[in-house]
XYZ file of C-alpha atoms in Angstrom:
772
model
C 27.437 -16.600 68.204
C 30.826 -17.048 69.877
C 31.678 -13.444 68.737
C 28.527 -12.160 70.483
C 29.305 -14.004 73.723
C 32.886 -12.744 73.632
C 31.724 -9.125 73.245
C 29.175 -9.474 75.988
C 31.857 -10.833 78.275
C 34.129 -7.964 77.420
C 31.497 -5.390 78.265
C 30.609 -7.191 81.442
C 34.270 -7.361 82.507
C 34.827 -3.668 81.752
C 31.948 -2.742 84.087
C 33.618 -4.673 86.854
C 37.045 -3.083 86.347
C 38.193 -0.678 89.049
C 38.815 2.814 87.629
C 42.457 3.770 87.512
C 44.337 6.872 86.249
C 43.937 7.252 82.590
C 46.751 6.034 80.300
C 47.505 8.810 77.817
C 49.152 7.917 74.588
C 51.941 9.990 73.206
C 51.277 12.276 70.279
C 53.728 10.328 68.208
C 51.850 7.070 68.838
C 48.514 8.687 68.013
C 49.998 10.113 64.874
C 51.320 6.690 63.834
C 47.859 5.222 64.448
C 46.218 7.959 62.437
C 48.707 7.505 59.528
C 48.286 3.737 59.561
C 44.510 3.937 59.527
C 44.477 6.623 56.779
C 46.930 4.559 54.670
C 44.783 1.452 55.078
C 41.590 3.295 53.979
C 43.424 4.748 50.958
C 44.672 1.296 49.985
C 41.188 -0.183 50.312
C 39.681 2.550 48.146
C 42.406 2.199 45.443
C 42.274 -1.644 45.267
C 38.527 -2.088 45.853
C 39.396 -4.616 48.527
C 36.563 -6.292 50.475
C 35.919 -4.770 53.868
C 33.781 -6.441 56.603
C 33.220 -4.346 59.667
C 31.426 -5.383 62.851
C 29.299 -3.095 64.959
C 27.554 -3.862 68.239
C 24.421 -2.230 69.573
C 22.330 -2.981 72.665
C 25.109 -2.308 75.166
C 22.946 0.287 76.938
C 24.904 3.393 75.967
C 24.637 6.304 78.392
C 24.252 10.029 77.687
C 24.603 13.180 79.701
C 21.414 14.823 80.865
C 23.190 17.538 82.890
C 23.235 21.093 81.481
C 26.721 22.443 80.639
C 26.117 25.261 83.142
C 26.066 22.694 85.953
C 29.281 20.949 84.897
C 32.864 21.658 85.937
C 35.900 21.384 83.718
C 38.315 18.397 83.981
C 41.621 17.797 82.197
C 42.698 14.588 80.629
C 45.438 13.867 83.163
C 42.863 14.015 85.959
C 40.593 11.398 84.413
C 40.086 7.750 85.330
C 39.292 4.811 83.068
C 36.980 2.983 82.707
C 34.865 5.739 84.131
C 32.114 8.184 83.192
C 33.006 11.562 84.689
C 29.656 12.723 86.104
C 29.388 16.458 86.754
C 32.369 17.303 84.586
C 33.102 18.425 81.023
C 36.293 18.257 78.856
C 37.311 21.137 76.676
C 39.368 19.891 73.748
C 40.602 20.990 70.324
C 40.960 18.985 67.105
C 44.634 18.867 66.080
C 44.633 16.262 63.286
C 42.128 15.797 60.420
C 39.263 13.553 61.452
C 38.927 10.025 60.175
C 35.846 7.882 59.475
C 35.305 4.222 60.124
C 32.151 3.041 61.805
C 32.776 5.951 64.131
C 34.123 9.398 63.551
C 37.650 9.436 64.997
C 38.702 12.773 66.434
C 42.286 13.371 67.567
C 42.066 16.067 70.169
C 44.125 17.827 72.768
C 43.006 19.542 75.967
C 44.073 22.863 77.256
C 47.195 21.346 78.924
C 48.374 19.867 75.653
C 47.602 16.246 76.493
C 46.141 14.301 73.573
C 43.657 11.471 73.131
C 41.504 9.698 70.520
C 37.735 10.403 70.690
C 35.406 8.052 68.878
C 31.993 9.592 68.008
C 28.975 7.459 67.069
C 25.550 8.423 65.748
C 26.487 11.922 64.688
C 23.812 13.205 62.325
C 24.370 13.571 58.578
C 27.731 11.733 58.850
C 26.786 8.108 58.464
C 27.862 8.021 54.761
C 30.363 10.817 54.320
C 33.686 11.615 52.763
C 36.816 13.245 54.147
C 35.939 16.627 52.688
C 32.511 16.945 54.436
C 34.013 15.531 57.628
C 36.612 18.267 57.682
C 33.927 20.905 57.326
C 32.378 19.687 60.573
C 35.636 19.070 62.492
C 38.404 21.231 60.999
C 41.806 21.477 62.683
C 41.397 23.941 65.494
C 37.644 23.240 66.115
C 36.969 23.471 69.803
C 34.663 20.830 71.318
C 33.066 20.378 74.704
C 32.482 16.791 75.823
C 29.762 16.457 78.470
C 30.450 13.936 81.188
C 33.159 12.110 79.153
C 33.364 8.374 79.225
C 37.009 7.151 79.181
C 37.570 3.501 78.460
C 40.384 1.004 77.578
C 40.923 -0.253 73.977
C 40.803 -3.974 73.139
C 44.405 -4.518 74.233
C 44.021 -2.556 77.530
C 47.293 -0.662 76.647
C 45.646 2.572 75.621
C 42.629 4.604 76.691
C 40.219 6.645 74.600
C 36.971 8.581 74.968
C 33.800 7.149 73.465
C 30.739 9.278 72.667
C 27.475 7.478 71.832
C 25.057 10.412 72.069
C 25.664 13.348 69.710
C 24.207 15.728 72.314
C 27.314 14.905 74.460
C 29.522 16.609 71.879
C 29.117 20.396 71.724
C 30.878 22.363 68.938
C 32.102 25.746 70.200
C 33.074 28.979 68.544
C 35.984 30.983 69.880
C 33.500 33.657 70.972
C 31.478 31.344 73.244
C 31.225 32.792 76.852
C 32.417 29.513 78.328
C 35.792 30.023 76.635
C 36.433 33.486 78.067
C 39.771 33.568 79.860
C 40.654 30.027 78.915
C 44.200 29.516 77.664
C 45.754 26.762 75.560
C 49.269 25.484 76.111
C 49.913 24.695 72.435
C 49.450 26.389 69.157
C 47.459 24.877 66.223
C 47.679 26.026 62.683
C 44.092 26.140 61.406
C 43.430 24.410 58.038
C 41.679 27.533 56.749
C 41.128 31.060 57.723
C 37.883 31.511 59.633
C 35.467 34.275 58.496
C 35.416 37.332 60.751
C 32.322 39.122 59.462
C 28.630 38.393 58.802
C 29.194 38.932 55.080
C 32.047 36.442 54.954
C 29.927 33.891 56.819
C 27.138 34.528 54.232
C 29.518 33.859 51.312
C 30.835 30.727 53.042
C 27.307 29.470 53.769
C 26.205 30.096 50.181
C 29.110 28.088 48.821
C 28.314 25.195 51.173
C 24.639 25.322 50.254
C 25.427 25.015 46.540
C 27.324 21.827 47.319
C 24.244 20.557 49.238
C 26.112 20.617 52.541
C 23.053 22.025 54.324
C 24.089 21.592 57.927
C 27.546 23.310 57.532
C 25.759 26.035 55.548
C 23.279 26.589 58.340
C 26.116 26.606 60.863
C 27.944 29.307 58.839
C 24.837 31.490 58.536
C 24.194 31.025 62.308
C 27.653 32.350 63.072
C 26.996 35.261 60.794
C 23.776 36.012 62.664
C 25.652 36.115 65.935
C 27.638 39.022 64.445
C 24.653 40.613 62.741
C 21.390 39.511 64.365
C 19.305 41.755 62.148
C 20.409 40.225 58.830
C 17.172 39.134 57.221
C 19.184 37.584 54.317
C 21.113 35.241 56.635
C 17.979 34.224 58.468
C 16.082 33.459 55.235
C 19.065 31.579 53.895
C 19.154 29.409 56.979
C 15.344 28.845 56.690
C 15.958 27.537 53.137
C 18.620 25.219 54.454
C 16.234 23.866 57.027
C 13.637 23.294 54.359
C 16.187 21.128 52.470
C 16.930 19.248 55.643
C 13.195 18.804 56.287
C 13.497 20.519 59.581
C 10.280 22.303 58.986
C 9.738 23.614 62.525
C 13.081 25.371 62.496
C 12.442 26.712 58.925
C 9.106 28.149 60.034
C 10.665 29.753 63.080
C 13.251 31.544 60.974
C 10.695 32.667 58.323
C 8.239 33.873 60.985
C 11.036 35.756 62.803
C 11.631 37.746 59.581
C 7.936 38.318 59.041
C 7.535 39.763 62.506
C 9.440 42.789 61.483
C 7.712 45.825 59.917
C 8.773 47.795 56.840
C 10.198 44.765 54.993
C 10.969 45.393 51.366
C 8.621 43.488 48.968
C 11.298 40.996 47.880
C 12.210 39.955 51.517
C 8.527 39.879 52.444
C 7.582 37.558 49.507
C 10.578 35.288 50.152
C 9.879 35.012 53.875
C 6.109 34.385 53.296
C 6.854 31.677 50.695
C 9.263 29.897 53.022
C 6.837 30.098 55.886
C 4.102 28.568 53.671
C 6.498 25.861 52.498
C 7.360 25.043 56.073
C 3.654 24.795 57.054
C 3.192 22.443 54.118
C 6.093 20.251 55.285
C 4.584 20.126 58.783
C 1.349 18.831 57.307
C -0.587 22.032 58.057
C -2.146 22.015 54.568
C -5.022 24.356 55.181
C -2.694 26.989 56.703
C -0.179 26.470 53.908
C -2.906 26.851 51.259
C -4.150 30.067 52.805
C -0.580 31.496 52.739
C 0.107 30.387 49.194
C -3.113 31.957 47.997
C -2.073 35.263 49.537
C 1.245 35.355 47.647
C 2.025 36.868 44.291
C 1.373 34.612 41.355
C 4.256 32.442 40.036
C 4.639 28.856 38.737
C 5.982 27.478 42.023
C 3.061 29.056 43.956
C 0.561 27.415 41.552
C 2.225 24.054 41.934
C 2.045 24.311 45.723
C -1.660 25.288 45.670
C -2.445 22.196 43.627
C -0.340 20.035 45.976
C -2.140 21.463 49.046
C -5.470 20.685 47.482
C -4.358 17.117 46.764
C -3.005 16.628 50.330
C -6.274 17.943 51.827
C -8.206 15.290 49.825
C -5.838 12.637 51.050
C -6.097 13.775 54.633
C -9.776 12.836 54.298
C -8.924 9.342 53.006
C -9.216 10.015 49.225
C -6.098 8.775 47.437
C -4.942 7.887 43.978
C -3.649 4.499 44.959
C -2.312 3.793 41.400
C -0.360 7.045 41.561
C 0.911 6.275 45.035
C 1.999 2.803 43.925
C 3.849 4.131 40.870
C 5.580 6.749 43.016
C 6.651 3.984 45.398
C 8.213 2.045 42.458
C 10.279 4.970 41.304
C 11.061 7.022 44.423
C 13.473 6.130 47.231
C 11.566 7.615 50.141
C 10.157 11.156 50.609
C 6.939 10.460 48.672
C 4.757 13.522 48.953
C 1.478 12.346 50.509
C -0.720 13.302 53.480
C -1.130 10.988 56.455
C -4.546 9.585 57.231
C -6.073 7.738 60.199
C -9.656 6.630 59.817
C -12.110 8.031 62.370
C -13.210 4.405 62.716
C -10.156 3.540 64.812
C -8.638 4.813 68.050
C -5.805 3.875 70.479
C -6.958 2.541 73.810
C -5.865 0.306 76.749
C -5.416 -3.369 76.016
C -5.717 -5.226 79.332
C -4.742 -8.535 77.663
C -1.481 -6.850 76.508
C 0.104 -6.674 79.969
C -1.244 -3.153 80.502
C -0.196 -1.946 77.027
C -2.108 -0.340 74.270
C -3.860 -1.364 71.103
C -5.987 -0.036 68.243
C -9.690 -0.584 68.368
C -12.749 -0.064 66.186
C -14.956 2.855 67.051
C -17.746 1.566 64.810
C -18.420 -1.534 62.682
C -15.778 -1.699 59.974
C -16.438 -3.435 56.663
C -13.954 -5.694 54.942
C -11.533 -3.709 52.767
C -11.872 -0.323 54.531
C -8.889 1.974 54.430
C -7.651 2.501 58.015
C -4.266 4.120 57.839
C -1.945 5.725 55.279
C 1.219 7.110 56.689
C 4.745 8.243 55.870
C 7.585 6.891 58.010
C 9.152 8.867 60.754
C 12.404 7.761 59.195
C 13.363 5.210 56.581
C 16.465 4.028 54.873
C 17.525 1.710 52.035
C 20.345 -0.762 52.163
C 22.930 0.600 49.704
C 26.214 -0.819 50.978
C 28.190 -2.435 48.031
C 29.034 -6.041 48.303
C 32.698 -5.216 48.992
C 31.929 -2.995 51.992
C 29.855 -4.945 54.430
C 28.860 -3.911 57.940
C 27.531 -6.627 60.229
C 25.499 -5.225 63.126
C 24.911 -7.481 66.182
C 22.502 -6.678 68.975
C 24.080 -7.752 72.285
C 20.679 -7.894 73.930
C 18.928 -10.142 71.413
C 21.833 -11.710 69.429
C 20.065 -10.496 66.236
C 22.474 -10.089 63.307
C 21.650 -7.349 60.790
C 23.326 -5.194 58.291
C 24.180 -1.486 58.198
C 20.554 -0.584 57.478
C 19.854 -0.708 61.245
C 22.617 1.737 61.972
C 21.481 3.939 59.047
C 17.908 4.047 60.405
C 19.188 4.991 63.888
C 21.116 7.813 62.257
C 17.996 8.969 60.389
C 15.921 9.034 63.596
C 18.694 10.882 65.446
C 19.041 13.343 62.613
C 15.348 14.126 62.642
C 15.360 14.645 66.374
C 18.466 16.776 65.998
C 16.521 19.288 63.842
C 13.019 18.577 65.127
C 13.226 18.193 68.949
C 9.547 18.969 69.086
C 8.956 15.499 67.731
C 10.743 13.714 70.575
C 7.432 13.378 72.396
C 5.978 11.361 69.519
C 8.900 8.914 69.298
C 9.185 8.616 73.128
C 5.532 7.557 73.235
C 6.360 4.305 71.394
C 6.937 0.994 73.068
C 10.621 0.575 73.971
C 10.769 -2.884 75.512
C 9.341 -4.904 78.434
C 11.833 -3.490 80.945
C 10.627 0.053 80.439
C 7.246 1.261 81.781
C 4.542 1.480 79.108
C 3.978 5.004 77.777
C 0.762 6.836 78.359
C -2.357 5.413 76.609
C -2.958 8.724 74.766
C -1.571 8.745 71.260
C -0.415 10.914 69.786
C 0.756 12.412 73.056
C -0.750 15.625 74.228
C 0.997 18.644 75.618
C 2.878 21.587 74.104
C 6.042 20.566 72.223
C 9.304 22.400 72.885
C 9.994 25.334 70.570
C 11.717 24.628 67.309
C 15.451 25.386 67.302
C 16.920 28.156 65.264
C 20.618 27.247 65.557
C 21.686 23.856 64.194
C 22.949 22.302 67.402
C 21.490 20.004 69.989
C 19.187 21.773 72.438
C 17.749 18.540 73.834
C 19.442 15.424 75.161
C 19.501 12.428 72.849
C 19.096 9.121 74.569
C 20.664 6.696 72.070
C 19.833 3.680 74.196
C 16.176 4.561 73.984
C 16.408 5.195 70.227
C 18.062 1.731 69.830
C 15.220 0.149 71.782
C 12.474 1.963 69.933
C 13.924 1.148 66.507
C 14.314 -2.496 67.428
C 10.822 -2.925 68.857
C 8.962 -0.893 66.258
C 10.782 -0.983 62.896
C 9.296 -2.597 59.813
C 10.843 -3.788 56.574
C 8.794 -2.291 53.744
C 8.222 -4.586 50.751
C 6.507 -3.699 47.603
C 3.792 -6.377 47.413
C 3.400 -8.475 50.526
C 3.286 -7.904 54.257
C 6.846 -7.665 55.374
C 8.872 -9.642 57.914
C 10.414 -7.976 60.963
C 14.160 -7.798 60.575
C 15.546 -9.354 63.659
C 15.844 -12.798 62.148
C 16.400 -11.967 58.504
C 19.735 -12.637 56.668
C 21.753 -9.429 56.365
C 21.238 -9.039 52.620
C 17.456 -9.381 52.983
C 17.223 -6.107 54.893
C 17.054 -3.923 51.838
C 15.029 -1.273 53.608
C 13.956 -0.370 57.130
C 11.556 2.174 58.467
C 10.155 3.464 61.691
C 6.406 4.361 61.836
C 4.441 6.025 64.569
C 0.751 5.016 64.306
C 1.329 1.550 62.746
C 3.552 0.642 65.739
C 0.440 0.816 67.982
C -1.211 -2.112 66.127
C -0.613 -5.376 67.983
C 0.425 -8.618 66.346
C -1.655 -11.618 65.576
C -0.877 -14.624 63.326
C -4.554 -14.446 62.350
C -4.910 -10.688 61.877
C -8.027 -8.817 60.818
C -6.066 -6.106 58.994
C -3.240 -6.074 56.469
C -0.340 -3.683 56.016
C 1.471 -3.186 52.752
C 3.921 -0.542 51.581
C 4.049 1.472 48.332
C 7.658 2.574 48.577
C 7.959 3.458 52.201
C 4.273 4.637 52.540
C 2.444 2.185 54.778
C -1.199 1.412 54.030
C -3.409 -0.550 56.503
C -6.758 -2.042 55.430
C -9.257 -4.301 57.117
C -9.389 -7.797 55.603
C -12.577 -8.908 57.316
C -15.542 -7.253 59.036
C -14.518 -5.841 62.487
C -17.225 -5.241 65.047
C -17.250 -2.022 67.096
C -14.964 -2.296 70.178
C -12.907 -5.142 68.736
C -9.101 -4.815 68.606
C -7.544 -4.421 65.210
C -4.372 -6.455 64.657
C -1.797 -6.887 61.890
C 0.849 -9.528 61.454
C 4.336 -8.280 62.354
C 5.873 -11.492 61.183
C 4.933 -14.258 58.769
C 7.548 -17.019 58.592
C 7.492 -20.687 57.554
C 9.843 -21.505 60.429
C 7.639 -21.542 63.523
C 10.538 -21.479 65.972
C 12.091 -18.448 64.281
C 8.751 -16.698 64.106
C 8.065 -17.304 67.830
C 11.520 -16.074 68.743
C 11.192 -12.977 66.564
C 7.782 -12.074 67.973
C 8.846 -12.641 71.617
C 12.048 -10.606 71.073
C 10.247 -7.743 69.360
C 7.116 -7.562 71.479
C 8.369 -8.956 74.817
C 5.792 -11.784 74.870
C 4.748 -14.778 72.852
C 1.807 -14.552 70.414
C -1.369 -15.634 72.165
C -3.664 -15.762 69.111
C -6.029 -18.758 68.715
C -3.806 -20.334 66.086
C -0.654 -20.221 68.257
C -2.551 -21.492 71.276
C -3.667 -24.641 69.459
C -0.745 -25.260 67.106
C 1.335 -28.436 67.325
C 4.824 -26.970 67.210
C 6.502 -30.295 66.415
C 4.233 -30.999 63.470
C 4.731 -27.411 62.232
C 8.474 -27.730 62.408
C 8.382 -31.103 60.597
C 6.358 -29.430 57.860
C 8.950 -26.656 57.643
C 11.798 -29.160 57.335
C 9.937 -30.858 54.496
C 9.345 -27.461 52.881
C 13.069 -26.687 53.080
C 13.929 -30.031 51.443
C 11.442 -29.302 48.627
C 12.936 -25.826 48.113
C 16.377 -27.380 47.835
C 15.002 -29.813 45.188
C 13.440 -26.914 43.303
C 16.762 -25.115 43.281
C 18.635 -28.114 41.952
C 16.056 -28.564 39.136
C 16.345 -24.928 38.163
C 20.133 -25.214 38.020
C 19.787 -28.044 35.481
C 17.289 -26.190 33.297
C 14.190 -27.970 34.522
C 10.947 -26.516 35.802
C 11.302 -26.007 39.608
C 8.264 -28.037 40.641
C 9.362 -31.160 38.626
C 7.009 -33.790 37.135
C 3.418 -34.328 38.140
C 4.473 -37.488 40.013
C 7.101 -35.554 42.021
C 4.711 -32.719 42.796
C 1.973 -35.126 43.856
C 4.475 -37.107 46.016
C 5.412 -33.933 47.857
C 1.733 -33.058 48.307
C 1.022 -36.417 49.910
C 3.963 -36.054 52.233
C 2.593 -32.646 53.400
C -0.865 -34.081 53.927
C 0.551 -36.934 56.088
C 2.429 -34.417 58.283
C -0.394 -31.901 58.396
C -1.914 -31.173 61.821
C -5.697 -31.603 61.855
C -6.522 -27.923 62.541
C -9.023 -25.656 60.783
C -6.483 -22.924 60.055
C -4.794 -21.875 56.790
C -1.538 -23.780 56.031
C 1.150 -22.353 53.871
C 2.877 -25.621 53.005
C -0.373 -27.237 51.856
C -1.298 -24.148 49.857
C 2.053 -24.080 48.104
C 1.989 -27.855 47.389
C -1.360 -27.561 45.606
C -0.147 -24.499 43.798
C 2.872 -26.418 42.469
C 0.676 -29.279 41.372
C -1.723 -26.843 39.669
C 1.143 -25.407 37.688
C 2.490 -28.832 36.675
C -0.902 -29.951 35.464
C -1.507 -26.598 33.593
C 1.741 -26.960 31.728
C 0.990 -30.609 30.889
C -2.475 -29.666 29.625
C -0.937 -27.017 27.352
C 1.540 -29.482 25.908
C -1.044 -32.203 25.344
C -4.002 -29.994 24.521
C -6.075 -32.046 26.979
C -9.230 -30.251 28.305
C -9.650 -32.816 31.042
C -6.268 -31.874 32.429
C -7.342 -28.213 32.470
C -10.176 -29.204 34.819
C -7.711 -31.195 36.971
C -5.576 -28.102 37.252
C -8.587 -26.031 38.223
C -9.457 -28.445 41.009
C -5.887 -28.224 42.391
C -6.436 -24.447 42.338
C -9.630 -24.913 44.312
C -7.676 -27.072 46.858
C -4.965 -24.445 47.117
C -7.494 -21.768 47.860
C -9.156 -23.978 50.453
C -5.788 -24.636 52.122
C -5.258 -20.851 52.098
C -8.385 -20.299 54.108
C -10.951 -19.120 51.536
C -14.365 -20.597 52.363
C -17.576 -21.406 50.461
C -15.685 -21.975 47.230
C -17.919 -22.688 44.213
C -16.194 -25.703 42.825
C -18.472 -26.167 39.765
C -16.635 -26.693 36.501
C -19.640 -25.797 34.374
C -22.653 -23.540 34.699
C -25.482 -23.704 32.226
C -27.433 -20.520 33.147
C -28.478 -18.186 30.374
C -29.806 -14.633 29.829
C -30.440 -12.505 32.897
C -29.611 -15.374 35.217
C -26.219 -15.653 33.586
C -25.507 -11.960 33.766
C -26.513 -11.865 37.475
C -24.410 -14.949 38.395
C -21.403 -13.493 36.525
C -21.201 -10.730 39.212
C -21.276 -13.164 42.153
C -17.831 -13.771 43.652
C -17.221 -17.590 43.607
C -16.176 -17.748 47.269
C -17.029 -16.116 50.540
C -16.186 -12.420 50.996
C -15.929 -12.913 54.777
C -12.136 -12.637 54.958
C -9.022 -12.537 52.810
C -6.469 -15.048 54.174
C -3.424 -12.870 54.276
C -1.397 -15.565 55.993
C -0.653 -16.667 52.430
C 1.363 -14.504 50.012
C -1.362 -12.328 48.493
C 0.243 -12.282 45.058
C 0.092 -16.118 44.965
C -3.615 -15.959 45.900
C -4.282 -13.495 43.083
C -2.370 -15.519 40.507
C -4.178 -18.768 41.398
C -7.563 -17.081 41.130
C -6.620 -15.485 37.815
C -5.254 -18.832 36.523
C -8.618 -20.421 37.276
C -10.414 -17.617 35.404
C -8.060 -18.086 32.403
C -8.559 -21.867 32.489
C -12.372 -21.447 32.372
C -11.911 -19.070 29.457
C -9.981 -21.776 27.499
C -12.883 -24.187 28.269
C -15.329 -21.591 26.880
C -16.972 -21.257 30.251
C -17.397 -17.441 29.953
C -19.671 -17.036 32.997
C -17.262 -18.859 35.307
C -14.266 -17.076 33.807
C -15.938 -13.708 34.627
C -16.793 -14.775 38.157
C -13.254 -15.851 38.919
C -11.799 -12.720 37.360
C -14.087 -10.643 39.578
C -12.920 -12.788 42.528
C -9.320 -11.719 41.817
C -10.506 -8.135 41.482
C -12.209 -8.361 44.889
C -9.236 -9.747 46.710
C -6.942 -7.136 45.165
C -9.362 -4.280 46.027
C -9.723 -5.460 49.574
C -5.927 -5.670 50.119
C -4.746 -2.753 48.045
C -7.636 -0.623 46.807
C -6.992 1.457 43.671
C -9.645 -0.010 41.436
C -9.005 -1.715 38.131
C -6.227 0.805 37.272
C -4.052 -0.383 40.152
C -4.888 -4.020 39.540
C -3.770 -3.731 35.887
C -0.521 -1.935 36.908
C 0.431 -4.335 39.695
C -0.591 -7.575 37.907
C 0.588 -6.641 34.442
C 3.760 -8.764 34.558
C 2.208 -11.724 36.530
C -0.789 -12.011 34.122
C 1.093 -11.324 30.886
C -0.158 -13.541 28.091
C -2.884 -15.107 30.276
C -6.169 -15.529 28.312
C -8.472 -13.649 30.681
C -11.973 -12.682 29.664
C -12.311 -9.187 28.161
C -15.071 -6.580 28.176
C -15.851 -7.340 31.820
C -17.179 -4.457 33.967
C -15.275 -3.833 37.215
C -18.106 -4.660 39.664
C -19.334 -7.531 41.759
C -21.902 -8.558 44.290
């Protein structure tokens, strides 16, 4: 916390500093700094030394919104610091190889020969990169234009440098650019490689880069070739293919359609352009258009595969999914799962007067429990993959939230997508970005024509990094495989193993007692109703479920700009809840100590019962689900089950079942059939076996759903051991119903997801997957 306050004070002091003439470092000093940094990085790589880096976000970074045509050139010696030079641009040239830390460090000189360090943040495709790729973007001799440069002092105030937060402020220029005509340089630079001089040489260079999967540099090479030969269909189709690999589908379609607009194309070019246009339409989610295009093409294996995929996506877009297939894809695929988005016609975005003028998602008709409401891919997602010996700690200066590099990686992914798909800026800008910003329009998705897709891989729209930071912070989710996830702002750094930004799900408001549940298969988010929702009622999800009430309240208020106002929060005794949490922490510590000594974590029946009684004494007298009471009964159920197995005591099996009933009651299930025997026979027995042994009014998702399922399945297995077949079937069907309501997918998905948890459990067999 002291580090955060120190950094805040530093930024505040810098804003109060009076600008003074810039302090330009000598080339020899810059070279020594470059050599020292490079040597340090080489030593770290060779010795595998531990590196911990600290990054700060939330400092309200600025960006230039002024077109280059309206800016005037400025030289380094005419600059001030700290100061943002509005209305000016700096022409500079890279004279040393670039270096990478948290930023990209460029050592540049201006046209007068003065040199300075430029730190570049948030540049697309370069978050995780090596020296070789970095040199392809910024080779020695590369000319850059810095829009409205921000000069600032370093930590010791002895040297000044230029910081760039928005990648649209850094423009890469070719020597042939009109803005460079008549401009002279005082120094000579020996380029690291000979630059191509013909369209054919650029084609060869681009091909080599493409084979190494360096798709942006490849597209840049082919773009330069097209400037020399605008009629080269080969270069344009090559660039379209690079854009497909980058998932810049609008740009890929623009290139393919530009080729198709020409007449008298030879059959090979025509087929290739049509196939890439169809592939781009598929990537944009225009599945009917894509299918029509693929059907018109000549037969080949790839065409056949795409036709089948189009047909599958069209089914999904109507809400028909193979949930088991989607789940298995989520277990084996790191992002980019091929699936169509779906939003039920039973929901719409509308004004929410009780949300301070904001928006919410509402039911357009009565919605039954377990209905599929949303399936969606993320706008961007990332997985935490930093090795333990290379840690990045990210601190938000606005909220004091401490995170890991996943936050930075997600911001890079969002920026990268906007870099190649500026037409999607409207969608992201329509998301909530904090209480200090006016709420976007109610309409979602936003209406109005998007800007045209770019054809040259460079920024054509301004990138507001401050807004991206805010949107990511206020809308990101942490996908988990089985349970609703926690928001990341209060999680320990290592817990943030993945992070994603979604569009439609971000419009669902939070409640601690939600009527819908979100889960993720991989990074695909699925939202289902978990109770009946009347027409016109708001649909809510839980953005945060934490045992620590204070942390949850802080997280919700920080993320949403207001405290949760649900019925549970309005009536909850915060002191009692915190006392329960302290008791829970103590119990978890005891469990850990037992495990370290080879014991069962829940201890003896006496210890488990003692903990349960402590929880009951502290429990507020409210009619809401309680996680601590649920877990205490679950522990006691497991202790008794184990004791029953060891002793072969049927009476203890019934005691364990009753603790299971108590756990489910604490979870919030109602109308639980607590009978331990049923003597019905014949048709009565068969009919009763299909009746769920508790109310189907609502699934209490305030509890970990996997725990609910395991308790219900344990009760079924216990009845099976007692030869109570009818009860065993009823409770198995109860587990099926809970799972179907939360996840869908039928018995196939239940068997896949629960295989490990239920392994060896004596559940009844030959039971049909149906219930009343």
